[in-house]
């Protein structure tokens, strides 16, 4: 079992920045890919970014490319999402997820394949 706890959400003006953190606990010694997803009110959950178990491979949704950066600190069992140039359309609940896999292909973009999920953190971007 792996437990995930997100933090770092909040209210920010358009053009501002936030850094989300996701701390993992439990059986973190296994190889896990990590992902960030978001869900806006009345919408489906969407993929945002993912990082392979080694950190060597990353994927981003087209809507956040060039603005968001995913990274991980394996020593701290923590994954980060640095969000810059935020827009009102980035407003959503952001979820961290873990997938037990050594694969590094685009399966990391599929939310249905993730094994564990955090509770989410709210990000609100005002115009």
mmCIF file of N, CA and C in Angstrom:
data_model
loop_
_atom_site.group_PDB
_atom_site.id
_atom_site.type_symbol
_atom_site.label_atom_id
_atom_site.label_comp_id
_atom_site.label_asym_id
_atom_site.label_seq_id
_atom_site.Cartn_x
_atom_site.Cartn_y
_atom_site.Cartn_z
ATOM 1 N N UNK A 1 0.834 -1.195 0.000
ATOM 2 C CA UNK A 1 0.000 0.000 0.000
ATOM 3 C C UNK A 1 0.872 1.248 0.000
ATOM 4 N N UNK A 2 0.402 2.245 -0.708
ATOM 5 C CA UNK A 2 1.076 3.535 -0.765
ATOM 6 C C UNK A 2 0.057 4.617 -0.432
ATOM 7 N N UNK A 3 0.445 5.522 0.430
ATOM 8 C CA UNK A 3 -0.416 6.658 0.760
ATOM 9 C C UNK A 3 0.190 7.913 0.146
ATOM 10 N N UNK A 4 -0.666 8.736 -0.422
ATOM 11 C CA UNK A 4 -0.226 9.956 -1.088
ATOM 12 C C UNK A 4 -0.927 11.158 -0.472
ATOM 13 N N UNK A 5 -0.164 12.182 -0.164
ATOM 14 C CA UNK A 5 -0.726 13.393 0.414
ATOM 15 C C UNK A 5 -0.235 14.592 -0.371
ATOM 16 N N UNK A 6 -1.166 15.321 -0.988
ATOM 17 C CA UNK A 6 -0.822 16.513 -1.753
ATOM 18 C C UNK A 6 -0.841 17.747 -0.858
ATOM 19 N N UNK A 7 -0.049 18.728 -1.240
ATOM 20 C CA UNK A 7 -0.053 20.024 -0.562
ATOM 21 C C UNK A 7 0.407 21.092 -1.536
ATOM 22 N N UNK A 8 0.206 22.341 -1.146
ATOM 23 C CA UNK A 8 0.713 23.439 -1.953
ATOM 24 C C UNK A 8 -0.333 24.164 -2.778
ATOM 25 N N UNK A 9 -1.570 23.682 -2.755
ATOM 26 C CA UNK A 9 -2.608 24.373 -3.498
ATOM 27 C C UNK A 9 -2.975 25.693 -2.843
ATOM 28 N N UNK A 10 -3.796 26.465 -3.546
ATOM 29 C CA UNK A 10 -4.221 27.737 -2.990
ATOM 30 C C UNK A 10 -4.807 28.637 -4.047
ATOM 31 N N UNK A 11 -4.944 29.904 -3.689
ATOM 32 C CA UNK A 11 -5.495 30.927 -4.573
ATOM 33 C C UNK A 11 -4.354 31.787 -5.094
ATOM 34 N N UNK A 12 -4.309 31.981 -6.390
ATOM 35 C CA UNK A 12 -3.252 32.774 -7.008
ATOM 36 C C UNK A 12 -3.844 33.563 -8.165
ATOM 37 N N UNK A 13 -3.268 34.701 -8.440
ATOM 38 C CA UNK A 13 -3.709 35.497 -9.580
ATOM 39 C C UNK A 13 -3.163 34.933 -10.882
ATOM 40 N N UNK A 14 -3.861 35.219 -11.946
ATOM 41 C CA UNK A 14 -3.398 34.795 -13.262
ATOM 42 C C UNK A 14 -1.991 35.321 -13.509
ATOM 43 N N UNK A 15 -1.148 34.460 -14.062
ATOM 44 C CA UNK A 15 0.245 34.801 -14.289
ATOM 45 C C UNK A 15 1.159 34.407 -13.150
ATOM 46 N N UNK A 16 0.573 34.015 -12.038
ATOM 47 C CA UNK A 16 1.357 33.629 -10.875
ATOM 48 C C UNK A 16 1.825 32.193 -10.933
ATOM 49 N N UNK A 17 2.454 31.766 -9.834
ATOM 50 C CA UNK A 17 3.031 30.420 -9.753
ATOM 51 C C UNK A 17 2.634 29.730 -8.460
ATOM 52 N N UNK A 18 2.606 28.416 -8.524
ATOM 53 C CA UNK A 18 2.424 27.571 -7.353
ATOM 54 C C UNK A 18 3.271 26.327 -7.538
ATOM 55 N N UNK A 19 3.685 25.726 -6.428
ATOM 56 C CA UNK A 19 4.350 24.435 -6.488
ATOM 57 C C UNK A 19 3.582 23.450 -5.632
ATOM 58 N N UNK A 20 3.098 22.415 -6.277
ATOM 59 C CA UNK A 20 2.405 21.350 -5.569
ATOM 60 C C UNK A 20 3.412 20.272 -5.168
ATOM 61 N N UNK A 21 3.168 19.678 -4.021
ATOM 62 C CA UNK A 21 3.988 18.564 -3.555
ATOM 63 C C UNK A 21 3.095 17.368 -3.291
ATOM 64 N N UNK A 22 3.659 16.195 -3.478
ATOM 65 C CA UNK A 22 2.943 14.956 -3.185
ATOM 66 C C UNK A 22 3.910 14.046 -2.435
ATOM 67 N N UNK A 23 3.627 13.845 -1.163
ATOM 68 C CA UNK A 23 4.479 13.007 -0.325
ATOM 69 C C UNK A 23 3.913 11.595 -0.290
ATOM 70 N N UNK A 24 4.764 10.633 -0.574
ATOM 71 C CA UNK A 24 4.361 9.226 -0.575
ATOM 72 C C UNK A 24 4.879 8.528 0.665
ATOM 73 N N UNK A 25 4.079 7.657 1.210
ATOM 74 C CA UNK A 25 4.495 6.840 2.352
ATOM 75 C C UNK A 25 3.984 5.431 2.143
ATOM 76 N N UNK A 26 4.558 4.503 2.888
ATOM 77 C CA UNK A 26 4.188 3.116 2.719
ATOM 78 C C UNK A 26 5.258 2.386 1.934
ATOM 79 N N UNK A 27 4.837 1.540 0.995
ATOM 80 C CA UNK A 27 5.778 0.719 0.226
ATOM 81 C C UNK A 27 6.387 1.504 -0.921
ATOM 82 N N UNK A 28 7.106 2.564 -0.567
ATOM 83 C CA UNK A 28 7.691 3.427 -1.586
ATOM 84 C C UNK A 28 9.000 2.889 -2.121
ATOM 85 N N UNK A 29 9.473 1.752 -1.607
ATOM 86 C CA UNK A 29 10.719 1.186 -2.113
ATOM 87 C C UNK A 29 10.537 0.577 -3.493
ATOM 88 N N UNK A 30 9.299 0.281 -3.870
ATOM 89 C CA UNK A 30 9.043 -0.272 -5.202
ATOM 90 C C UNK A 30 9.149 0.819 -6.245
ATOM 91 N N UNK A 31 9.203 0.414 -7.492
ATOM 92 C CA UNK A 31 9.330 1.366 -8.590
ATOM 93 C C UNK A 31 7.951 1.884 -8.984
ATOM 94 N N UNK A 32 7.725 3.146 -8.746
ATOM 95 C CA UNK A 32 6.447 3.773 -9.055
ATOM 96 C C UNK A 32 6.638 4.945 -10.000
ATOM 97 N N UNK A 33 5.837 4.962 -11.055
ATOM 98 C CA UNK A 33 5.699 6.176 -11.842
ATOM 99 C C UNK A 33 4.688 7.052 -11.109
ATOM 100 N N UNK A 34 4.820 8.356 -11.272
ATOM 101 C CA UNK A 34 3.929 9.284 -10.587
ATOM 102 C C UNK A 34 3.271 10.213 -11.591
ATOM 103 N N UNK A 35 2.052 10.575 -11.297
ATOM 104 C CA UNK A 35 1.336 11.459 -12.202
ATOM 105 C C UNK A 35 0.538 12.508 -11.450
ATOM 106 N N UNK A 36 0.262 13.582 -12.162
ATOM 107 C CA UNK A 36 -0.640 14.615 -11.667
ATOM 108 C C UNK A 36 -1.835 14.687 -12.623
ATOM 109 N N UNK A 37 -3.005 14.751 -12.034
ATOM 110 C CA UNK A 37 -4.240 14.884 -12.791
ATOM 111 C C UNK A 37 -5.043 16.012 -12.160
ATOM 112 N N UNK A 38 -6.011 16.527 -12.902
ATOM 113 C CA UNK A 38 -6.841 17.586 -12.338
ATOM 114 C C UNK A 38 -8.283 17.428 -12.787
ATOM 115 N N UNK A 39 -9.170 17.937 -11.949
ATOM 116 C CA UNK A 39 -10.585 17.867 -12.260
ATOM 117 C C UNK A 39 -11.239 19.187 -11.900
ATOM 118 N N UNK A 40 -11.783 19.843 -12.910
ATOM 119 C CA UNK A 40 -12.514 21.091 -12.719
ATOM 120 C C UNK A 40 -13.984 20.756 -12.449
ATOM 121 N N UNK A 41 -14.718 21.663 -11.825
ATOM 122 C CA UNK A 41 -16.133 21.406 -11.533
ATOM 123 C C UNK A 41 -16.916 21.054 -12.784
ATOM 124 N N UNK A 42 -17.653 19.965 -12.720
ATOM 125 C CA UNK A 42 -18.489 19.563 -13.837
ATOM 126 C C UNK A 42 -17.748 18.946 -15.003
ATOM 127 N N UNK A 43 -16.455 18.709 -14.831
ATOM 128 C CA UNK A 43 -15.661 18.141 -15.924
ATOM 129 C C UNK A 43 -15.027 16.830 -15.486
ATOM 130 N N UNK A 44 -14.530 16.095 -16.463
ATOM 131 C CA UNK A 44 -13.853 14.845 -16.166
ATOM 132 C C UNK A 44 -12.435 15.132 -15.669
ATOM 133 N N UNK A 45 -11.884 14.131 -15.037
ATOM 134 C CA UNK A 45 -10.498 14.237 -14.590
ATOM 135 C C UNK A 45 -9.570 14.154 -15.793
ATOM 136 N N UNK A 46 -8.627 15.072 -15.865
ATOM 137 C CA UNK A 46 -7.709 15.142 -16.996
ATOM 138 C C UNK A 46 -6.268 14.913 -16.567
ATOM 139 N N UNK A 47 -5.511 14.352 -17.472
ATOM 140 C CA UNK A 47 -4.081 14.177 -17.259
ATOM 141 C C UNK A 47 -3.382 15.531 -17.316
ATOM 142 N N UNK A 48 -2.402 15.733 -16.435
ATOM 143 C CA UNK A 48 -1.608 16.966 -16.433
ATOM 144 C C UNK A 48 -0.146 16.665 -16.747
ATOM 145 N N UNK A 49 0.460 15.783 -15.951
ATOM 146 C CA UNK A 49 1.877 15.481 -16.125
ATOM 147 C C UNK A 49 2.194 14.143 -15.474
ATOM 148 N N UNK A 50 3.251 13.497 -15.940
ATOM 149 C CA UNK A 50 3.686 12.233 -15.360
ATOM 150 C C UNK A 50 5.198 12.136 -15.446
ATOM 151 N N UNK A 51 5.749 11.341 -14.539
ATOM 152 C CA UNK A 51 7.196 11.132 -14.503
ATOM 153 C C UNK A 51 7.459 9.664 -14.234
ATOM 154 N N UNK A 52 8.424 9.111 -14.931
ATOM 155 C CA UNK A 52 8.740 7.690 -14.774
ATOM 156 C C UNK A 52 9.389 7.417 -13.422
ATOM 157 N N UNK A 53 9.510 6.124 -13.104
ATOM 158 C CA UNK A 53 10.021 5.749 -11.791
ATOM 159 C C UNK A 53 11.423 6.295 -11.551
ATOM 160 N N UNK A 54 12.219 6.412 -12.624
ATOM 161 C CA UNK A 54 13.595 6.903 -12.474
ATOM 162 C C UNK A 54 13.687 8.411 -12.576
ATOM 163 N N UNK A 55 12.634 9.028 -13.067
ATOM 164 C CA UNK A 55 12.665 10.468 -13.300
ATOM 165 C C UNK A 55 13.208 10.850 -14.658
ATOM 166 N N UNK A 56 13.577 9.863 -15.457
ATOM 167 C CA UNK A 56 14.224 10.158 -16.731
ATOM 168 C C UNK A 56 13.240 10.559 -17.823
ATOM 169 N N UNK A 57 11.994 10.138 -17.685
ATOM 170 C CA UNK A 57 11.000 10.391 -18.725
ATOM 171 C C UNK A 57 9.819 11.162 -18.123
ATOM 172 N N UNK A 58 9.398 12.193 -18.841
ATOM 173 C CA UNK A 58 8.246 12.972 -18.399
ATOM 174 C C UNK A 58 7.270 13.162 -19.547
ATOM 175 N N UNK A 59 6.023 13.361 -19.192
ATOM 176 C CA UNK A 59 4.973 13.641 -20.157
ATOM 177 C C UNK A 59 4.133 14.804 -19.632
ATOM 178 N N UNK A 60 3.618 15.584 -20.573
ATOM 179 C CA UNK A 60 2.776 16.717 -20.216
ATOM 180 C C UNK A 60 1.566 16.796 -21.137
ATOM 181 N N UNK A 61 0.474 17.274 -20.585
ATOM 182 C CA UNK A 61 -0.666 17.608 -21.425
ATOM 183 C C UNK A 61 -0.303 18.823 -22.261
ATOM 184 N N UNK A 62 -0.850 18.902 -23.460
ATOM 185 C CA UNK A 62 -0.538 20.030 -24.347
ATOM 186 C C UNK A 62 -0.877 21.366 -23.684
ATOM 187 N N UNK A 63 -1.919 21.376 -22.884
ATOM 188 C CA UNK A 63 -2.385 22.624 -22.278
ATOM 189 C C UNK A 63 -1.424 23.191 -21.236
ATOM 190 N N UNK A 64 -0.486 22.378 -20.760
ATOM 191 C CA UNK A 64 0.430 22.859 -19.722
ATOM 192 C C UNK A 64 1.892 22.841 -20.158
ATOM 193 N N UNK A 65 2.174 22.344 -21.335
ATOM 194 C CA UNK A 65 3.555 22.285 -21.807
ATOM 195 C C UNK A 65 4.182 23.666 -21.822
ATOM 196 N N UNK A 66 5.400 23.745 -21.303
ATOM 197 C CA UNK A 66 6.094 25.015 -21.268
ATOM 198 C C UNK A 66 5.764 25.855 -20.050
ATOM 199 N N UNK A 67 4.738 25.458 -19.309
ATOM 200 C CA UNK A 67 4.356 26.205 -18.102
ATOM 201 C C UNK A 67 4.519 25.378 -16.830
ATOM 202 N N UNK A 68 4.278 24.087 -16.920
ATOM 203 C CA UNK A 68 4.360 23.202 -15.757
ATOM 204 C C UNK A 68 5.581 22.300 -15.877
ATOM 205 N N UNK A 69 6.156 21.961 -14.729
ATOM 206 C CA UNK A 69 7.289 21.045 -14.690
ATOM 207 C C UNK A 69 7.078 20.043 -13.562
ATOM 208 N N UNK A 70 7.165 18.758 -13.910
ATOM 209 C CA UNK A 70 7.071 17.706 -12.916
ATOM 210 C C UNK A 70 8.477 17.228 -12.574
ATOM 211 N N UNK A 71 8.696 16.933 -11.297
ATOM 212 C CA UNK A 71 9.998 16.426 -10.868
ATOM 213 C C UNK A 71 9.779 15.537 -9.653
ATOM 214 N N UNK A 72 10.817 14.785 -9.302
ATOM 215 C CA UNK A 72 10.688 13.922 -8.135
ATOM 216 C C UNK A 72 11.992 13.886 -7.367
ATOM 217 N N UNK A 73 11.853 13.720 -6.072
ATOM 218 C CA UNK A 73 12.992 13.546 -5.173
ATOM 219 C C UNK A 73 12.786 12.192 -4.518
ATOM 220 N N UNK A 74 13.440 11.188 -5.054
ATOM 221 C CA UNK A 74 13.229 9.830 -4.567
ATOM 222 C C UNK A 74 13.677 9.664 -3.125
ATOM 223 N N UNK A 75 14.693 10.390 -2.724
ATOM 224 C CA UNK A 75 15.171 10.299 -1.342
ATOM 225 C C UNK A 75 14.092 10.748 -0.359
ATOM 226 N N UNK A 76 13.263 11.685 -0.800
ATOM 227 C CA UNK A 76 12.186 12.201 0.052
ATOM 228 C C UNK A 76 10.840 11.575 -0.287
ATOM 229 N N UNK A 77 10.830 10.680 -1.269
ATOM 230 C CA UNK A 77 9.576 10.056 -1.720
ATOM 231 C C UNK A 77 8.531 11.116 -2.026
ATOM 232 N N UNK A 78 8.960 12.137 -2.733
ATOM 233 C CA UNK A 78 8.081 13.272 -3.016
ATOM 234 C C UNK A 78 8.161 13.620 -4.497
ATOM 235 N N UNK A 79 7.024 13.951 -5.062
ATOM 236 C CA UNK A 79 6.960 14.432 -6.438
ATOM 237 C C UNK A 79 6.392 15.847 -6.402
ATOM 238 N N UNK A 80 6.864 16.670 -7.313
ATOM 239 C CA UNK A 80 6.485 18.075 -7.342
ATOM 240 C C UNK A 80 5.864 18.431 -8.692
ATOM 241 N N UNK A 81 5.032 19.451 -8.656
ATOM 242 C CA UNK A 81 4.513 20.029 -9.888
ATOM 243 C C UNK A 81 4.679 21.542 -9.768
ATOM 244 N N UNK A 82 5.655 22.064 -10.475
ATOM 245 C CA UNK A 82 5.868 23.507 -10.516
ATOM 246 C C UNK A 82 4.979 24.090 -11.599
ATOM 247 N N UNK A 83 4.118 25.004 -11.210
ATOM 248 C CA UNK A 83 3.154 25.575 -12.141
ATOM 249 C C UNK A 83 3.421 27.075 -12.274
ATOM 250 N N UNK A 84 3.789 27.478 -13.466
ATOM 251 C CA UNK A 84 4.064 28.884 -13.753
ATOM 252 C C UNK A 84 3.066 29.423 -14.762
ATOM 253 N N UNK A 85 3.003 30.729 -14.859
ATOM 254 C CA UNK A 85 2.113 31.393 -15.823
ATOM 255 C C UNK A 85 0.705 30.824 -15.735
ATOM 256 N N UNK A 86 0.206 30.740 -14.543
ATOM 257 C CA UNK A 86 -1.097 30.118 -14.327
ATOM 258 C C UNK A 86 -2.218 30.924 -14.976
ATOM 259 N N UNK A 87 -3.214 30.191 -15.448
ATOM 260 C CA UNK A 87 -4.368 30.779 -16.113
ATOM 261 C C UNK A 87 -5.639 30.396 -15.354
ATOM 262 N N UNK A 88 -6.692 31.165 -15.503
ATOM 263 C CA UNK A 88 -7.950 30.804 -14.833
ATOM 264 C C UNK A 88 -8.422 29.400 -15.194
ATOM 265 N N UNK A 89 -8.136 28.953 -16.417
ATOM 266 C CA UNK A 89 -8.563 27.614 -16.829
ATOM 267 C C UNK A 89 -7.758 26.503 -16.160
ATOM 268 N N UNK A 90 -6.735 26.848 -15.410
ATOM 269 C CA UNK A 90 -5.998 25.850 -14.624
ATOM 270 C C UNK A 90 -6.695 25.560 -13.297
ATOM 271 N N UNK A 91 -7.732 26.306 -12.989
ATOM 272 C CA UNK A 91 -8.462 26.092 -11.743
ATOM 273 C C UNK A 91 -9.072 24.699 -11.705
ATOM 274 N N UNK A 92 -8.747 23.957 -10.654
ATOM 275 C CA UNK A 92 -9.213 22.571 -10.533
ATOM 276 C C UNK A 92 -8.717 22.003 -9.213
ATOM 277 N N UNK A 93 -9.207 20.821 -8.900
ATOM 278 C CA UNK A 93 -8.607 20.025 -7.840
ATOM 279 C C UNK A 93 -7.524 19.177 -8.493
ATOM 280 N N UNK A 94 -6.336 19.243 -7.946
ATOM 281 C CA UNK A 94 -5.203 18.514 -8.493
ATOM 282 C C UNK A 94 -4.933 17.272 -7.652
ATOM 283 N N UNK A 95 -4.808 16.155 -8.339
ATOM 284 C CA UNK A 95 -4.594 14.879 -7.690
ATOM 285 C C UNK A 95 -3.242 14.290 -8.080
ATOM 286 N N UNK A 96 -2.594 13.729 -7.103
ATOM 287 C CA UNK A 96 -1.365 12.985 -7.310
ATOM 288 C C UNK A 96 -1.719 11.496 -7.381
ATOM 289 N N UNK A 97 -1.002 10.755 -8.219
ATOM 290 C CA UNK A 97 -1.276 9.336 -8.354
ATOM 291 C C UNK A 97 0.020 8.561 -8.551
ATOM 292 N N UNK A 98 -0.004 7.288 -8.158
ATOM 293 C CA UNK A 98 1.169 6.421 -8.285
ATOM 294 C C UNK A 98 0.807 5.155 -9.035
ATOM 295 N N UNK A 99 1.699 4.740 -9.921
ATOM 296 C CA UNK A 99 1.527 3.524 -10.706
ATOM 297 C C UNK A 99 2.763 2.648 -10.523
ATOM 298 N N UNK A 100 2.538 1.413 -10.061
ATOM 299 C CA UNK A 100 3.664 0.501 -9.880
ATOM 300 C C UNK A 100 4.053 -0.062 -11.233
ATOM 301 N N UNK A 101 5.119 0.494 -11.815
ATOM 302 C CA UNK A 101 5.535 0.078 -13.138
ATOM 303 C C UNK A 101 6.956 0.553 -13.416
ATOM 304 N N UNK A 102 7.635 -0.200 -14.270
ATOM 305 C CA UNK A 102 8.938 0.244 -14.752
ATOM 306 C C UNK A 102 8.835 0.749 -16.193
ATOM 307 N N UNK A 103 7.617 0.674 -16.736
ATOM 308 C CA UNK A 103 7.441 1.150 -18.100
ATOM 309 C C UNK A 103 7.554 2.678 -18.149
ATOM 310 N N UNK A 104 7.935 3.187 -19.297
ATOM 311 C CA UNK A 104 8.108 4.630 -19.433
ATOM 312 C C UNK A 104 7.352 5.190 -20.627
ATOM 313 N N UNK A 105 6.440 4.409 -21.175
ATOM 314 C CA UNK A 105 5.742 4.873 -22.369
ATOM 315 C C UNK A 105 4.493 5.677 -22.008
ATOM 316 N N UNK A 106 3.679 5.974 -23.011
ATOM 317 C CA UNK A 106 2.549 6.883 -22.808
ATOM 318 C C UNK A 106 1.435 6.287 -21.957
ATOM 319 N N UNK A 107 1.617 5.061 -21.504
ATOM 320 C CA UNK A 107 0.659 4.526 -20.534
ATOM 321 C C UNK A 107 0.659 5.382 -19.259
ATOM 322 N N UNK A 108 1.735 6.077 -19.029
ATOM 323 C CA UNK A 108 1.805 6.929 -17.838
ATOM 324 C C UNK A 108 0.806 8.079 -17.896
ATOM 325 N N UNK A 109 0.216 8.323 -19.050
ATOM 326 C CA UNK A 109 -0.755 9.403 -19.202
ATOM 327 C C UNK A 109 -2.190 8.937 -18.940
ATOM 328 N N UNK A 110 -2.356 7.647 -18.696
ATOM 329 C CA UNK A 110 -3.698 7.089 -18.541
ATOM 330 C C UNK A 110 -4.056 6.931 -17.075
ATOM 331 N N UNK A 111 -4.991 7.741 -16.623
ATOM 332 C CA UNK A 111 -5.379 7.722 -15.216
ATOM 333 C C UNK A 111 -5.911 6.389 -14.753
ATOM 334 N N UNK A 112 -6.564 5.657 -15.630
ATOM 335 C CA UNK A 112 -7.179 4.383 -15.245
ATOM 336 C C UNK A 112 -6.140 3.338 -14.861
ATOM 337 N N UNK A 113 -4.878 3.559 -15.212
ATOM 338 C CA UNK A 113 -3.838 2.583 -14.917
ATOM 339 C C UNK A 113 -3.127 2.842 -13.591
ATOM 340 N N UNK A 114 -3.434 3.949 -12.959
ATOM 341 C CA UNK A 114 -2.773 4.267 -11.695
ATOM 342 C C UNK A 114 -3.384 3.484 -10.548
ATOM 343 N N UNK A 115 -2.504 3.110 -9.604
ATOM 344 C CA UNK A 115 -2.916 2.232 -8.522
ATOM 345 C C UNK A 115 -3.355 2.977 -7.267
ATOM 346 N N UNK A 116 -2.759 4.111 -7.018
ATOM 347 C CA UNK A 116 -3.037 4.848 -5.790
ATOM 348 C C UNK A 116 -3.255 6.320 -6.110
ATOM 349 N N UNK A 117 -4.132 6.927 -5.314
ATOM 350 C CA UNK A 117 -4.485 8.331 -5.516
ATOM 351 C C UNK A 117 -4.484 9.079 -4.186
ATOM 352 N N UNK A 118 -4.119 10.358 -4.268
ATOM 353 C CA UNK A 118 -4.232 11.219 -3.106
ATOM 354 C C UNK A 118 -5.624 11.816 -3.019
ATOM 355 N N UNK A 119 -5.832 12.644 -2.001
ATOM 356 C CA UNK A 119 -7.142 13.249 -1.759
ATOM 357 C C UNK A 119 -7.358 14.501 -2.592
ATOM 358 N N UNK A 120 -6.302 15.071 -3.105
ATOM 359 C CA UNK A 120 -6.433 16.244 -3.952
ATOM 360 C C UNK A 120 -6.160 17.536 -3.211
ATOM 361 N N UNK A 121 -5.759 18.548 -3.962
ATOM 362 C CA UNK A 121 -5.535 19.883 -3.416
ATOM 363 C C UNK A 121 -6.116 20.894 -4.407
ATOM 364 N N UNK A 122 -6.817 21.877 -3.871
ATOM 365 C CA UNK A 122 -7.508 22.850 -4.715
ATOM 366 C C UNK A 122 -6.542 23.922 -5.201
ATOM 367 N N UNK A 123 -6.607 24.191 -6.480
ATOM 368 C CA UNK A 123 -5.880 25.305 -7.082
ATOM 369 C C UNK A 123 -6.902 26.223 -7.735
ATOM 370 N N UNK A 124 -6.890 27.486 -7.331
ATOM 371 C CA UNK A 124 -7.809 28.462 -7.889
ATOM 372 C C UNK A 124 -7.009 29.625 -8.447
ATOM 373 N N UNK A 125 -7.230 29.919 -9.722
ATOM 374 C CA UNK A 125 -6.519 31.006 -10.386
ATOM 375 C C UNK A 125 -7.533 32.088 -10.729
ATOM 376 N N UNK A 126 -7.348 33.260 -10.167
ATOM 377 C CA UNK A 126 -8.273 34.360 -10.403
ATOM 378 C C UNK A 126 -7.794 35.210 -11.576
ATOM 379 N N UNK A 127 -8.755 35.772 -12.284
ATOM 380 C CA UNK A 127 -8.408 36.583 -13.473
ATOM 381 C C UNK A 127 -8.208 38.047 -13.105
#
